Amino acid sequence: MNRRFLGLIGAAALLSACNVTVTTPAYSSSNSLTLDAVSSYTSQYALLTSAQDQNGNTLAAGTPIICDNLNTRLDVGVSWTGDLQQIGIRFKGALTGDTSNTNVFGDRYSAPDYSGSGTASITIRPGLAPLKASSGVSAQAIIVTPITTVNVKGYTYVQAFGKDSSGNYSNVVESVTQIPVANCS
């Protein structure tokens, strides 16, 4: 083992003793890629009228939601610095802090993307198990379907990370706002 790896293990052990959570998406960290932010998200589904969640909080009409009982397409805006080769998306429960078991990656770009921003499109199947990611990043608009009846079950954050041209992983960034998760009809 190299000294850097052993140093990371020691640092993680020290931080865990202090109740600090260390988030790393993979085995090797990128020196050439940093994700800056999840800058936006749009869902295939939005509330037609205002609705109440399980705690009695009101969600405004037009609020994007994930339909837990339907396939749902999300467009996630991401900004970065460096050589992005692939974008990965996963979810983190707002209440539990649990992270989804599956990381969804788009296709590997033919050349690294240095543009600094783009939109990853993913479709998740019922139960928040990611189904697929589109090829690369795009500027395609999502068609929003209004939802009239919902039963809000909870909230989730979108997390994004990337791979650089050497296959090393970037840091993880998270959406600032939570996305409601609901059964829709």
Short mmCIF file of C-alpha atoms in Angstrom, two decimals:
data_model
loop_
_atom_site.label_atom_id
_atom_site.label_comp_id
_atom_site.label_asym_id
_atom_site.label_seq_id
_atom_site.Cartn_x
_atom_site.Cartn_y
_atom_site.Cartn_z
CA MET A 1 0.00 0.00 0.00
CA ASN A 2 1.21 3.47 -0.70
CA ARG A 3 1.60 6.16 1.97
CA ARG A 4 -1.19 8.30 0.55
CA PHE A 5 -3.71 5.45 0.90
CA LEU A 6 -2.58 4.71 4.46
CA GLY A 7 -2.78 8.42 5.26
CA LEU A 8 -6.37 8.54 3.98
CA ILE A 9 -7.31 5.54 6.12
CA GLY A 10 -5.76 7.18 9.19
CA ALA A 11 -7.51 10.50 8.50
CA ALA A 12 -10.86 8.76 8.03
CA ALA A 13 -10.41 6.86 11.29
CA LEU A 14 -9.54 10.07 13.14
CA LEU A 15 -12.50 11.95 11.67
CA SER A 16 -14.93 9.10 12.40
CA ALA A 17 -13.89 9.26 16.06
CA CYS A 18 -14.99 12.93 15.99
CA ASN A 19 -18.43 12.09 14.50
CA VAL A 20 -17.55 13.70 11.15
CA THR A 21 -18.86 12.00 8.02
CA VAL A 22 -16.37 11.56 5.18
CA THR A 23 -18.01 11.18 1.76
CA THR A 24 -15.99 9.51 -0.97
CA PRO A 25 -17.67 7.94 -4.01
CA ALA A 26 -14.83 5.61 -4.97
CA TYR A 27 -11.33 4.31 -4.34
CA SER A 28 -9.23 6.97 -6.05
CA SER A 29 -9.68 10.74 -5.88
CA SER A 30 -9.23 12.95 -8.92
CA ASN A 31 -6.59 15.67 -8.97
CA SER A 32 -7.94 17.07 -12.24
CA LEU A 33 -11.73 17.21 -11.66
CA THR A 34 -13.81 19.03 -9.07
CA LEU A 35 -17.59 19.22 -9.11
CA ASP A 36 -18.74 22.65 -7.96
CA ALA A 37 -22.49 22.27 -7.51
CA VAL A 38 -25.77 20.67 -8.41
CA SER A 39 -27.06 23.89 -9.93
CA SER A 40 -30.62 22.82 -10.75
CA TYR A 41 -33.02 19.97 -11.19
CA THR A 42 -36.23 19.53 -13.14
CA SER A 43 -38.61 16.60 -12.94
CA GLN A 44 -40.87 15.08 -15.53
CA TYR A 45 -43.68 15.56 -13.00
CA ALA A 46 -44.89 18.71 -11.23
CA LEU A 47 -47.85 19.46 -8.98
CA LEU A 48 -50.84 20.89 -10.87
CA THR A 49 -52.27 22.34 -7.66
CA SER A 50 -50.83 22.84 -4.19
CA ALA A 51 -50.66 19.74 -1.97
CA GLN A 52 -49.79 18.84 1.60
CA ASP A 53 -46.98 16.52 2.62
CA GLN A 54 -47.08 13.92 5.38
CA ASN A 55 -46.24 16.61 7.98
CA GLY A 56 -48.94 19.06 6.88
CA ASN A 57 -46.54 21.36 5.00
CA THR A 58 -47.93 22.89 1.82
CA LEU A 59 -46.15 22.30 -1.49
CA ALA A 60 -46.89 24.97 -4.09
CA ALA A 61 -48.40 24.25 -7.49
CA GLY A 62 -45.59 23.70 -10.00
CA THR A 63 -43.28 22.01 -7.46
CA PRO A 64 -41.23 19.30 -9.22
CA ILE A 65 -41.67 15.85 -7.66
CA ILE A 66 -40.41 12.30 -8.04
CA CYS A 67 -43.30 9.86 -8.50
CA ASP A 68 -42.20 6.84 -6.49
CA ASN A 69 -44.75 4.61 -8.22
CA LEU A 70 -43.91 5.71 -11.81
CA ASN A 71 -40.81 5.98 -13.97
CA THR A 72 -39.57 9.56 -13.49
CA ARG A 73 -37.13 11.48 -15.67
CA LEU A 74 -34.93 14.05 -13.91
CA ASP A 75 -32.65 16.62 -15.55
CA VAL A 76 -29.87 17.55 -13.13
CA GLY A 77 -27.74 20.63 -13.80
CA VAL A 78 -24.11 20.22 -12.72
CA SER A 79 -21.10 22.56 -12.77
CA TRP A 80 -17.46 21.46 -12.60
CA THR A 81 -13.85 22.42 -13.08
CA GLY A 82 -11.51 20.11 -14.97
CA ASP A 83 -11.74 17.11 -17.29
CA LEU A 84 -15.15 15.48 -16.87
CA GLN A 85 -15.35 12.09 -18.58
CA GLN A 86 -18.63 10.83 -16.98
CA ILE A 87 -21.29 12.14 -14.58
CA GLY A 88 -22.70 9.99 -11.81
CA ILE A 89 -25.97 10.61 -9.94
CA ARG A 90 -27.34 9.10 -6.73
CA PHE A 91 -29.92 10.03 -4.08
CA LYS A 92 -29.76 10.73 -0.34
CA GLY A 93 -32.80 10.55 1.94
CA ALA A 94 -33.44 13.89 3.65
CA LEU A 95 -34.66 12.37 6.92
CA THR A 96 -32.52 9.24 7.14
CA GLY A 97 -29.34 10.39 5.40
CA ASP A 98 -29.26 7.01 3.63
CA THR A 99 -27.69 7.05 0.18
CA SER A 100 -29.13 5.02 -2.71
CA ASN A 101 -27.30 1.76 -3.38
CA THR A 102 -26.96 2.46 -7.09
CA ASN A 103 -24.80 5.11 -8.74
CA VAL A 104 -26.09 5.95 -12.22
CA PHE A 105 -23.48 6.92 -14.81
CA GLY A 106 -24.01 8.36 -18.26
CA ASP A 107 -22.00 7.04 -21.20
CA ARG A 108 -18.29 7.80 -21.21
CA TYR A 109 -17.57 10.85 -23.38
CA SER A 110 -15.35 10.33 -26.39
CA ALA A 111 -13.18 13.20 -25.10
CA PRO A 112 -13.09 14.95 -21.71
CA ASP A 113 -15.58 17.81 -21.33
CA TYR A 114 -13.97 21.03 -20.08
CA SER A 115 -17.04 23.26 -20.64
CA GLY A 116 -17.77 23.54 -16.90
CA SER A 117 -21.51 22.94 -16.88
CA GLY A 118 -24.21 20.74 -18.34
CA THR A 119 -27.33 18.72 -17.63
CA ALA A 120 -27.41 15.01 -16.86
CA SER A 121 -30.71 13.31 -17.72
CA ILE A 122 -31.65 10.19 -15.79
CA THR A 123 -34.76 8.06 -15.52
CA ILE A 124 -35.53 6.34 -12.26
CA ARG A 125 -38.01 3.52 -11.89
CA PRO A 126 -40.51 3.12 -9.04
CA GLY A 127 -38.89 2.77 -5.64
CA LEU A 128 -36.09 5.25 -6.55
CA ALA A 129 -33.96 2.55 -8.15
CA PRO A 130 -32.13 4.33 -10.99
CA LEU A 131 -32.88 2.88 -14.41
CA LYS A 132 -30.46 4.61 -16.77
CA ALA A 133 -28.64 7.81 -17.58
CA SER A 134 -28.54 9.47 -20.96
CA SER A 135 -25.37 9.81 -22.98
CA GLY A 136 -23.33 12.68 -21.63
CA VAL A 137 -24.78 16.07 -20.84
CA SER A 138 -27.34 17.87 -22.91
CA ALA A 139 -29.48 20.97 -23.10
CA GLN A 140 -32.68 19.13 -24.01
CA ALA A 141 -35.83 20.47 -22.37
CA ILE A 142 -37.92 18.18 -20.25
CA ILE A 143 -41.67 17.95 -20.89
CA VAL A 144 -43.46 18.43 -17.57
CA THR A 145 -46.55 16.33 -16.84
CA PRO A 146 -48.91 17.91 -14.27
CA ILE A 147 -49.86 15.62 -11.37
CA THR A 148 -53.16 16.22 -9.58
CA THR A 149 -53.27 13.61 -6.79
CA VAL A 150 -50.21 12.87 -4.66
CA ASN A 151 -49.36 11.22 -1.37
CA VAL A 152 -46.00 12.71 -0.33
CA LYS A 153 -43.89 10.03 1.37
CA GLY A 154 -40.72 12.01 2.06
CA TYR A 155 -37.91 14.00 0.50
CA THR A 156 -34.57 13.26 -1.13
CA TYR A 157 -31.48 15.17 -2.21
CA VAL A 158 -29.77 14.65 -5.58
CA GLN A 159 -26.03 13.99 -5.35
CA ALA A 160 -23.65 14.20 -8.32
CA PHE A 161 -20.02 13.20 -8.85
CA GLY A 162 -17.81 12.61 -11.85
CA LYS A 163 -15.01 10.55 -13.29
CA ASP A 164 -12.01 12.19 -14.91
CA SER A 165 -10.17 10.98 -18.02
CA SER A 166 -8.01 8.67 -15.86
CA GLY A 167 -11.03 7.00 -14.24
CA ASN A 168 -10.56 8.75 -10.88
CA TYR A 169 -13.58 10.08 -8.99
CA SER A 170 -14.34 13.68 -8.06
CA ASN A 171 -15.89 14.95 -4.88
CA VAL A 172 -19.65 14.58 -4.27
CA VAL A 173 -21.96 17.62 -4.51
CA GLU A 174 -25.56 17.73 -3.34
CA SER A 175 -28.65 19.71 -4.30
CA VAL A 176 -29.41 22.55 -1.90
CA THR A 177 -33.12 21.81 -1.90
CA GLN A 178 -34.96 18.56 -1.29
CA ILE A 179 -37.17 16.93 -3.90
CA PRO A 180 -40.55 15.60 -2.69
CA VAL A 181 -41.08 11.87 -3.28
CA ALA A 182 -44.72 10.87 -3.70
CA ASN A 183 -47.11 8.22 -4.93
CA CYS A 184 -48.86 9.84 -7.87
CA SER A 185 -52.08 9.24 -9.73
#
